Coordinates of C-alpha atoms in Angstrom, one line a residue:
X1466 CA 34.2 -0.9 58.6
X1467 CA 33.9 -3.4 61.4
X1468 CA 31.8 -6.5 61.0
X1469 CA 29.0 -5.1 63.1
X1470 CA 29.6 -7.2 66.2
X1471 CA 32.5 -5.4 67.8
X1472 CA 32.0 -4.5 71.5
X1473 CA 35.2 -2.5 71.8
X1474 CA 34.3 0.9 73.2
X1475 CA 37.4 2.4 71.6
X1476 CA 35.7 2.1 68.3
X1477 CA 32.8 4.3 69.2
X1478 CA 33.8 7.7 67.8
X1479 CA 31.9 10.7 69.2
X1480 CA 29.8 12.6 66.7
X1481 CA 30.9 16.0 65.6
X1482 CA 28.0 18.2 66.7
X1483 CA 27.3 21.4 68.5
X1484 CA 25.5 19.4 71.1
X1485 CA 28.1 18.1 73.5
X1486 CA 25.7 15.6 74.9
X1487 CA 25.2 13.8 71.5
X1488 CA 25.3 10.1 71.6
X1489 CA 28.5 8.4 70.2
X1490 CA 28.4 6.9 66.8
X1491 CA 28.0 3.1 66.9
X1492 CA 31.2 1.2 66.2
X1493 CA 30.0 -0.2 63.0
X1494 CA 29.0 3.2 61.6
X1495 CA 32.6 4.4 61.4
X1496 CA 35.6 2.7 59.9
X1497 CA 37.6 0.8 62.5
X1498 CA 41.1 1.9 63.6
X1499 CA 44.2 0.0 62.6
X1500 CA 45.4 -2.1 65.5
X1501 CA 48.7 -3.2 63.8
X1502 CA 52.0 -1.7 64.9
X1503 CA 53.0 1.5 63.1
X1504 CA 56.0 1.2 60.7
X1505 CA 59.2 3.2 61.3
X1506 CA 58.9 6.9 60.9
X1507 CA 61.2 7.1 57.9
X1508 CA 58.8 4.8 56.0
X1509 CA 55.8 6.9 56.6
X1510 CA 54.3 9.1 53.9
X1511 CA 51.0 10.3 55.5
X1512 CA 47.9 9.1 57.2
X1513 CA 44.9 7.7 55.4
X1514 CA 41.3 8.9 55.8
X1515 CA 40.8 7.0 59.1
X1516 CA 44.1 7.9 60.8
X1517 CA 46.2 4.9 60.0
X1518 CA 49.9 5.5 59.2
X1519 CA 50.7 3.9 55.8
X1520 CA 54.1 2.8 54.6
X1521 CA 55.5 4.8 51.8
X1522 CA 55.5 2.1 49.1
X1523 CA 52.0 0.8 49.8
X1524 CA 50.1 4.1 50.4
X1525 CA 48.8 4.5 46.8
X1526 CA 48.0 0.8 46.7
X1527 CA 46.0 1.1 49.8
X1528 CA 44.0 4.0 48.3
X1529 CA 43.3 2.0 45.2
X1530 CA 42.2 -1.1 47.2
X1531 CA 40.0 1.0 49.5
X1532 CA 38.3 2.7 46.5
X1533 CA 37.7 -0.7 44.9
X1534 CA 36.3 -2.1 48.2
X1535 CA 34.2 1.0 48.7
X1536 CA 32.3 0.7 45.5
X1537 CA 32.3 -3.0 44.9
X1538 CA 31.5 -4.2 48.4
X1539 CA 28.4 -6.2 47.3
X1540 CA 30.2 -8.0 44.5
X1541 CA 33.5 -8.6 46.2
X1542 CA 32.8 -12.2 47.4
X1543 CA 30.6 -13.3 44.5
X1544 CA 31.6 -15.8 41.9
X1545 CA 32.4 -14.9 38.3
X1546 CA 29.3 -16.7 37.1
X1547 CA 27.1 -14.7 39.6
X1548 CA 28.7 -11.4 38.5
X1549 CA 28.1 -12.4 34.9
X1550 CA 24.3 -12.6 35.4
X1551 CA 24.0 -10.1 38.2
X1552 CA 24.1 -6.4 37.6
X1553 CA 24.4 -3.7 37.0
X1554 CA 26.6 -4.3 34.0
X1555 CA 30.2 -3.4 34.4
X1556 CA 30.8 -0.6 31.8
X1557 CA 34.6 -1.2 31.8
X1558 CA 34.3 -4.7 30.4
X1559 CA 34.2 -5.4 26.7
X1560 CA 33.0 -8.5 24.9
X1561 CA 34.2 -9.6 21.5
X1562 CA 31.4 -12.0 21.0
X1563 CA 28.7 -11.0 18.4
X1564 CA 25.8 -9.3 20.0
X1565 CA 23.3 -12.0 19.3
X1566 CA 25.6 -14.5 21.1
X1567 CA 26.2 -12.5 24.2
X1568 CA 24.6 -13.6 27.5
X1569 CA 25.8 -10.8 29.8
X1570 CA 22.9 -8.4 29.8
X1571 CA 20.4 -10.9 28.3
X1572 CA 17.2 -11.9 30.0
X1573 CA 17.7 -15.5 29.1
X1574 CA 18.0 -16.8 32.7
X1575 CA 14.5 -15.4 33.5
X1576 CA 13.2 -16.9 30.3
X1577 CA 14.2 -20.5 31.2
X1578 CA 11.0 -21.5 33.1
X1579 CA 8.6 -19.7 30.8
X1580 CA 10.1 -21.3 27.7
X1581 CA 10.0 -24.8 29.4
X1582 CA 6.3 -24.2 30.1
X1583 CA 5.7 -23.2 26.5
X1584 CA 7.6 -26.2 25.3
X1585 CA 5.6 -28.6 27.4
X1586 CA 2.3 -26.9 26.4
X1587 CA 3.1 -26.9 22.7
X1588 CA 4.2 -30.5 22.9
X1589 CA 1.0 -31.5 24.5
X1590 CA -1.2 -29.7 22.0
X1591 CA 0.8 -31.1 19.1
X1592 CA 0.6 -34.7 20.4
X1593 CA -3.2 -34.4 21.0
X1594 CA -3.7 -33.0 17.5
X1595 CA -1.6 -35.6 15.9
X1596 CA -2.7 -38.8 17.6
X1597 CA -6.2 -38.1 18.9
X1598 CA -8.2 -35.1 17.5
X1599 CA -7.2 -32.1 15.5
X1600 CA -7.3 -29.0 17.7
X1601 CA -6.4 -26.4 15.0
X1602 CA -8.2 -23.1 14.7
X1603 CA -8.5 -20.5 12.0
X1604 CA -5.4 -18.3 11.5
X1605 CA -7.5 -15.1 11.6
X1606 CA -7.2 -15.2 15.4
X1607 CA -3.4 -15.1 15.0
X1608 CA -3.7 -12.0 13.0
X1609 CA -6.0 -10.2 15.3
X1610 CA -4.2 -11.2 18.5
X1611 CA -0.8 -10.4 16.9
X1612 CA -1.8 -6.8 16.2
X1613 CA -3.0 -6.4 19.8
X1614 CA 0.1 -8.0 21.3
X1615 CA 2.3 -5.8 19.1
X1616 CA 0.6 -2.6 20.4
X1617 CA 0.8 -3.8 24.0
X1618 CA 4.5 -4.7 23.9
X1619 CA 5.3 -1.4 22.1
X1620 CA 3.5 0.5 24.8
X1621 CA 5.3 -1.5 27.5
X1622 CA 8.7 -1.1 26.0
X1623 CA 8.4 2.6 25.2
X1624 CA 7.2 3.5 28.7
X1625 CA 9.8 1.3 30.4
X1626 CA 12.7 2.8 28.3
X1627 CA 11.4 6.3 29.0
X1628 CA 11.7 5.7 32.7
X1629 CA 15.2 4.2 32.2
X1630 CA 16.3 7.2 30.1
X1631 CA 14.8 9.6 32.6
X1632 CA 16.9 7.9 35.3
X1633 CA 20.0 8.3 33.3
X1634 CA 19.3 12.0 32.6
X1635 CA 18.9 12.7 36.3
X1636 CA 22.2 11.0 37.1
X1637 CA 23.9 12.9 34.3
X1638 CA 22.5 16.1 35.8
X1639 CA 23.7 15.0 39.2
X1640 CA 27.3 14.5 37.9
X1641 CA 27.2 17.8 36.1
X1642 CA 25.9 19.7 39.1
X1643 CA 28.4 18.0 41.4
X1644 CA 31.3 19.2 39.2
X1645 CA 30.0 22.8 39.1
X1646 CA 29.3 23.0 42.8
X1647 CA 32.7 21.4 43.7
X1648 CA 34.5 23.9 41.4
X1649 CA 32.6 26.8 43.0
X1650 CA 33.6 25.6 46.5
X1651 CA 37.2 24.7 45.7
X1652 CA 38.1 27.6 43.3
X1653 CA 35.8 30.5 44.0
X1654 CA 35.6 30.1 47.8
X1655 CA 38.6 31.9 49.4
X1656 CA 40.7 30.9 52.3
X1657 CA 41.6 33.3 55.1
X1658 CA 45.1 33.9 56.5
X1659 CA 46.7 32.0 59.4
X1660 CA 44.8 29.4 61.4
X1661 CA 41.5 30.5 59.9
X1662 CA 42.8 29.5 56.5
X1663 CA 43.4 25.9 57.8
X1664 CA 39.8 25.8 59.1
X1665 CA 38.5 27.1 55.7
X1666 CA 40.5 24.4 53.9
X1667 CA 39.2 21.6 56.1
X1668 CA 35.7 22.9 55.7
X1669 CA 36.0 22.9 51.9
X1670 CA 37.2 19.3 52.0
X1671 CA 34.2 18.4 54.2
X1672 CA 31.9 20.1 51.8
X1673 CA 33.4 18.2 48.8
X1674 CA 32.9 15.0 50.8
X1675 CA 29.2 16.0 51.3
X1676 CA 28.8 16.4 47.5
X1677 CA 30.0 12.8 47.1
X1678 CA 27.9 11.7 50.1
X1679 CA 24.8 13.1 48.4
X1680 CA 25.3 10.9 45.4
X1681 CA 26.1 7.8 47.4
X1682 CA 23.2 8.4 49.8
X1683 CA 20.9 8.8 46.8
X1684 CA 22.1 5.6 45.3
X1685 CA 21.3 3.7 48.6
X1686 CA 17.9 5.4 49.0
X1687 CA 16.9 4.4 45.4
X1688 CA 17.8 0.8 46.2
X1689 CA 15.9 0.8 49.5
X1690 CA 19.0 0.5 51.6
X1691 CA 18.1 2.8 54.5
X1692 CA 21.2 2.3 56.7
X1693 CA 24.2 4.7 57.1
X1694 CA 26.9 2.2 57.8
X1695 CA 27.6 1.1 54.3
X1696 CA 31.3 1.1 53.5
X1697 CA 31.1 3.8 50.9
X1698 CA 28.9 6.1 53.0
X1699 CA 29.9 5.8 56.7
X1700 CA 33.2 7.7 56.4
X1701 CA 31.4 10.6 54.6
X1702 CA 28.4 11.2 56.9
X1703 CA 29.1 9.2 60.0
X1704 CA 30.0 12.4 61.9
X1705 CA 26.6 14.1 61.3
X1706 CA 23.5 14.0 63.4
X1707 CA 21.0 12.3 61.1
X1708 CA 17.9 10.1 61.5
X1709 CA 19.6 7.4 59.5
X1710 CA 22.5 7.3 62.0
X1711 CA 20.1 7.1 64.9
X1712 CA 18.2 4.3 63.2
X1713 CA 21.3 2.3 62.4
X1714 CA 20.9 -1.4 62.7
X1715 CA 23.9 -3.7 61.9
X1716 CA 21.5 -6.6 61.1
X1717 CA 20.5 -4.7 57.9
X1718 CA 24.1 -4.9 56.8
X1719 CA 24.3 -8.7 57.5
X1720 CA 21.1 -10.2 56.2
X1721 CA 20.3 -13.9 56.7
X1722 CA 21.8 -16.2 54.1
X1723 CA 19.3 -17.1 51.5
X1724 CA 18.5 -20.8 50.9
X1725 CA 19.4 -22.6 47.8
X1726 CA 15.8 -22.7 46.5
X1727 CA 15.2 -19.0 47.2
X1728 CA 18.5 -17.9 45.4
X1729 CA 17.7 -20.2 42.5
X1730 CA 14.1 -18.8 42.3
X1731 CA 15.3 -15.2 42.3
X1732 CA 17.9 -16.1 39.6
X1733 CA 15.2 -17.7 37.4
X1734 CA 12.8 -14.8 38.0
X1735 CA 10.2 -16.7 40.0
X1736 CA 7.9 -14.1 41.5
X1737 CA 7.2 -16.2 44.6
X1738 CA 10.9 -16.2 45.5
X1739 CA 11.4 -12.5 45.0
X1740 CA 11.6 -10.4 48.2
X1741 CA 10.0 -7.1 48.7
X1742 CA 12.8 -4.5 48.1
X1743 CA 11.2 -2.2 50.6
X1744 CA 11.2 -4.7 53.5
X1745 CA 14.2 -3.2 55.2
X1746 CA 12.5 0.3 55.2
X1747 CA 9.3 -1.2 56.5
X1748 CA 11.0 -3.1 59.3
X1749 CA 12.9 -0.1 60.7
X1750 CA 12.0 0.5 64.4
X1751 CA 13.0 4.1 64.3
X1752 CA 12.4 7.0 61.8
X1753 CA 14.8 6.7 58.9
X1754 CA 14.5 10.4 57.9
X1755 CA 15.7 11.4 54.5
X1756 CA 19.5 11.2 54.3
X1757 CA 20.1 12.9 50.9
X1758 CA 17.8 15.8 52.0
X1759 CA 19.6 16.1 55.3
X1760 CA 23.0 16.2 53.4
X1761 CA 21.6 19.1 51.3
X1762 CA 20.7 20.9 54.5
X1763 CA 24.3 20.6 55.8
X1764 CA 25.7 21.8 52.4
X1765 CA 23.3 24.8 52.5
X1766 CA 24.5 25.6 56.0
X1767 CA 28.1 25.5 54.7
X1768 CA 27.4 27.9 51.8
X1769 CA 25.6 30.3 54.2
X1770 CA 28.7 30.2 56.6
X1771 CA 31.0 31.1 53.6
X1772 CA 28.8 34.1 52.8
X1773 CA 28.9 35.2 56.4
X1774 CA 32.7 34.9 57.0
X1775 CA 33.5 36.6 53.7
X1776 CA 35.1 33.7 51.9
X1777 CA 32.4 33.7 49.2
X1778 CA 31.9 37.3 48.4
X1779 CA 30.9 37.3 44.8
X1780 CA 27.2 37.7 44.4
X1781 CA 27.4 35.7 41.1
X1782 CA 29.1 32.7 42.8
X1783 CA 26.6 32.9 45.7
X1784 CA 23.7 32.7 43.3
X1785 CA 25.4 29.9 41.4
X1786 CA 25.9 27.9 44.6
X1787 CA 22.3 28.3 45.7
X1788 CA 21.0 27.4 42.2
X1789 CA 23.1 24.3 42.1
X1790 CA 21.8 23.2 45.5
X1791 CA 18.3 23.6 44.1
X1792 CA 19.3 21.5 41.1
X1793 CA 20.5 18.7 43.4
X1794 CA 17.1 18.9 45.1
X1795 CA 15.4 18.6 41.6
X1796 CA 17.5 15.5 40.9
X1797 CA 16.4 14.0 44.2
X1798 CA 12.8 14.7 43.5
X1799 CA 13.0 13.5 39.9
X1800 CA 14.6 10.2 40.7
X1801 CA 12.0 9.6 43.4
X1802 CA 9.4 10.3 40.8
X1803 CA 10.8 7.7 38.5
X1804 CA 11.1 5.1 41.3
X1805 CA 7.7 5.6 42.8
X1806 CA 5.6 6.0 39.7
X1807 CA 5.8 2.8 37.7
X1808 CA 3.4 1.8 35.0
X1809 CA -0.1 1.4 36.5
X1810 CA -0.8 -2.1 37.8
X1811 CA -3.8 -2.5 35.5
X1812 CA -1.7 -2.0 32.4
X1813 CA 1.0 -4.3 33.7
X1814 CA -1.4 -7.1 34.4
X1815 CA -3.3 -6.6 31.2
X1816 CA -0.1 -6.6 29.0
X1817 CA 1.2 -9.8 30.8
X1818 CA -2.2 -11.5 30.3
X1819 CA -2.4 -10.5 26.6
X1820 CA 1.1 -11.8 25.9
X1821 CA 0.5 -15.2 27.6
X1822 CA -2.9 -15.7 25.9
X1823 CA -1.3 -15.2 22.6
X1824 CA 1.5 -17.7 23.4
X1825 CA -1.0 -20.3 24.7
X1826 CA -3.2 -20.0 21.7
X1827 CA -0.3 -20.1 19.2
X1828 CA 0.1 -23.9 19.0
X1829 CA -3.5 -24.3 18.0
X1830 CA -3.0 -22.0 15.1
X1831 CA 0.4 -23.4 14.0
X1832 CA -0.2 -27.1 14.1
X1833 CA -2.4 -27.4 11.0
X1834 CA 0.4 -25.8 8.9
X1835 CA 3.6 -26.8 10.7
X1836 CA 2.7 -30.1 12.3
X1837 CA 5.7 -31.2 14.5
X1838 CA 7.6 -27.9 13.8
X1839 CA 4.9 -26.3 15.9
X1840 CA 6.9 -27.0 19.1
X1841 CA 10.1 -25.1 18.2
X1842 CA 8.1 -22.4 16.4
X1843 CA 6.1 -21.8 19.6
X1844 CA 9.2 -21.7 21.7
X1845 CA 10.8 -19.1 19.3
X1846 CA 7.7 -17.0 19.3
X1847 CA 7.4 -17.2 23.1
X1848 CA 11.0 -16.1 23.5
X1849 CA 10.4 -13.0 21.3
X1850 CA 7.1 -12.0 22.9
X1851 CA 7.8 -12.8 26.5
X1852 CA 11.4 -11.6 26.2
X1853 CA 10.3 -8.1 25.2
X1854 CA 7.8 -8.1 28.1
X1855 CA 10.5 -9.2 30.5
X1856 CA 12.9 -6.5 29.4
X1857 CA 10.2 -3.9 29.9
X1858 CA 9.6 -5.2 33.4
X1859 CA 13.4 -5.2 34.2
X1860 CA 14.3 -1.7 33.1
X1861 CA 11.1 -0.2 34.5
X1862 CA 13.1 0.4 37.7
X1863 CA 16.5 1.6 36.4
X1864 CA 18.1 2.0 39.9
X1865 CA 18.1 -1.7 41.0
X1866 CA 20.6 -4.5 40.8
X1867 CA 19.5 -6.1 37.5
X1868 CA 22.1 -6.4 34.7
X1869 CA 20.5 -3.7 32.6
X1870 CA 20.0 -1.3 35.4
X1871 CA 22.0 1.9 35.6
X1872 CA 25.5 1.4 37.0
X1873 CA 25.1 3.8 40.0
X1874 CA 28.2 2.5 41.6
X1875 CA 30.2 3.5 38.5
X1876 CA 28.6 7.0 38.6
X1877 CA 29.5 7.5 42.3
X1878 CA 33.0 6.3 41.6
X1879 CA 33.3 8.8 38.8
X1880 CA 32.2 11.6 41.0
X1881 CA 34.7 10.5 43.7
X1882 CA 37.5 10.4 41.2
X1883 CA 36.8 13.8 39.8
X1884 CA 36.5 15.4 43.2
X1885 CA 39.9 13.8 44.1
X1886 CA 41.4 15.3 40.9
X1887 CA 40.0 18.7 41.8
X1888 CA 41.2 18.8 45.3
X1889 CA 44.7 17.3 44.5
X1890 CA 46.1 20.8 43.9
X1891 CA 45.2 24.3 45.2
X1892 CA 42.9 26.5 43.2
X1893 CA 44.9 27.6 40.1
X1894 CA 46.3 31.1 40.0
X1895 CA 46.3 32.9 36.7
X1896 CA 49.8 34.2 36.9
X1897 CA 51.1 30.7 37.6
X1898 CA 50.0 29.1 34.3
X1899 CA 49.5 32.1 32.0
X1900 CA 53.0 33.6 32.0
X1901 CA 55.0 30.4 31.7
X1902 CA 57.5 30.2 28.8
X1903 CA 55.9 27.0 27.5
X1904 CA 52.5 28.7 27.1
X1905 CA 52.4 28.7 23.3
X1906 CA 49.7 31.4 22.9
X1907 CA 49.8 31.2 19.1
X1908 CA 50.2 27.5 18.7
X1909 CA 50.5 26.0 16.1
X1910 CA 51.6 28.9 14.0
X1911 CA 54.3 30.0 16.5
X1912 CA 56.5 28.1 18.9
X1913 CA 57.2 31.2 20.9
X1914 CA 56.1 31.4 24.5
X1915 CA 54.1 33.9 26.5
X1916 CA 57.1 36.0 27.7
X1917 CA 58.4 36.5 24.1
X1918 CA 55.0 37.6 22.8
X1919 CA 54.5 39.8 25.8
X1920 CA 57.6 41.8 24.8
X1921 CA 56.1 42.6 21.4
X1922 CA 53.6 45.2 20.4
X1923 CA 49.8 44.7 20.2
X1924 CA 50.0 45.3 16.4
X1925 CA 52.4 42.3 16.1
X1926 CA 50.1 40.1 18.1
X1927 CA 47.1 41.1 16.0
X1928 CA 49.0 40.6 12.8
X1929 CA 49.9 37.2 13.9
X1930 CA 46.3 36.4 14.7
X1931 CA 45.3 37.5 11.2
X1932 CA 48.1 35.2 9.8
X1933 CA 46.4 32.2 11.4
X1934 CA 43.6 32.6 9.0
X1935 CA 45.6 32.9 5.8
X1936 CA 48.4 30.4 6.7
X1937 CA 48.4 26.7 6.3
X1938 CA 46.0 25.2 9.0
X1939 CA 48.6 22.6 9.9
X1940 CA 52.1 23.7 8.9
X1941 CA 55.3 22.2 10.3
X1942 CA 56.5 23.9 13.5
X1943 CA 59.5 25.5 11.8
X1944 CA 57.4 26.8 8.9
X1945 CA 54.8 28.2 11.3
X1946 CA 57.4 30.1 13.2
X1947 CA 58.8 31.5 10.0
X1948 CA 55.4 32.6 8.7
X1949 CA 54.5 34.4 11.9
X1950 CA 57.9 36.0 12.3
X1951 CA 57.8 37.3 8.7
X1952 CA 54.3 38.7 9.1
X1953 CA 55.1 40.3 12.4
X1954 CA 58.2 41.9 11.0
X1955 CA 56.3 43.2 7.9
X1956 CA 53.6 44.6 10.1
X1957 CA 56.0 46.5 12.3
X1958 CA 57.9 47.8 9.3
X1959 CA 54.7 49.1 7.7
X1960 CA 53.7 50.8 10.9
X1961 CA 57.1 52.7 11.0

């Protein structure tokens, strides 16, 4: 991807469209071409996805680097400390610290200012009560308010976790459906002979890219990132005529640098410093459309073309493909429901007010009993109460950039890797893997391969299958072969 400021007309790649008059794709929507000299021909292996010739030794390294840059663009230049407290959490990392000592995933940074306020307040009440006039109140209020706060926090936590779990279920359904649809396209969709077969293969690869593009586009939509020129998305859908491409604005990809105070305020969870996540959507000067839905339309058109040209003839597979397209649409609708239906504002405000009232009143009730210990006791109680409320607020939107949000980048990377594995070889043919000599059809009882068992009678095979029940479940290889051979010989002798 270019930096969004290139004026080189050579970088403007025409869109692939049936309309010959379609406008060219902006330079920063498509990956830029390589301007370095090509290596000698004997060092070339193949071209990468944007037409650059890669040297043989570095080709796989380039793919790995490109994949890492594609899905970690936003975290590439950040410091280790920022990545530690900024999410979503990296699922591949493992910490050996005890759970209660871990900071990665904790809401402690957002609790610093509230705890300082509680410490100052409890210190003030304690000093006034100790040096001037006792301000203690009856502990019955602690009991009543504690019961109400417990109910409020339980309701807040359960509803927030339910939304978080729903988001994870929808993305699990997306991964499952992507696998099934990709298998239907790659294995069950045929390829014609000659030049038409090449066209079918390229169309299948394009359809596989659209499956990945749907997941990536959904991730960006759920994070209110309306552009199309993101590094993990431009190469997949930059060739299609979509509203998002027409509304492309490189300024959205290069936002203004945040001031120190604003960054610090966001880090500490100050509401006044937090920006509206929908501001890029609201500021768009052109219709943004609905990119995931438009991708589904293009996928549906591909399935329809396969039915028409006879490459997808099975009615069962046609029905499965259409059903899986509907499932992807259900995932899209479900994730939008989770995103756009938070806990009603009245509940959110009331729960926050109840929690803070309890924390503010707490020093008045603790001082008559604990005296100076009221200060640390109030801080500990505030950490527990306000911490649970903060966790509920953080996971209420599971698709954002908080540490405890769902790792959508990891899910998209998983889909991309699985699609690459699937397309790395042609669709398997039964004869190629069934009839191999190393196909041990009766493993572990027999080390004989498929050809040897094929030369025997059906009675021998069934006798051997029966022997798997009565024989040792895990015998040595030589013993297993002896058992099966003896049983097979006895069966054939009895039949004679």
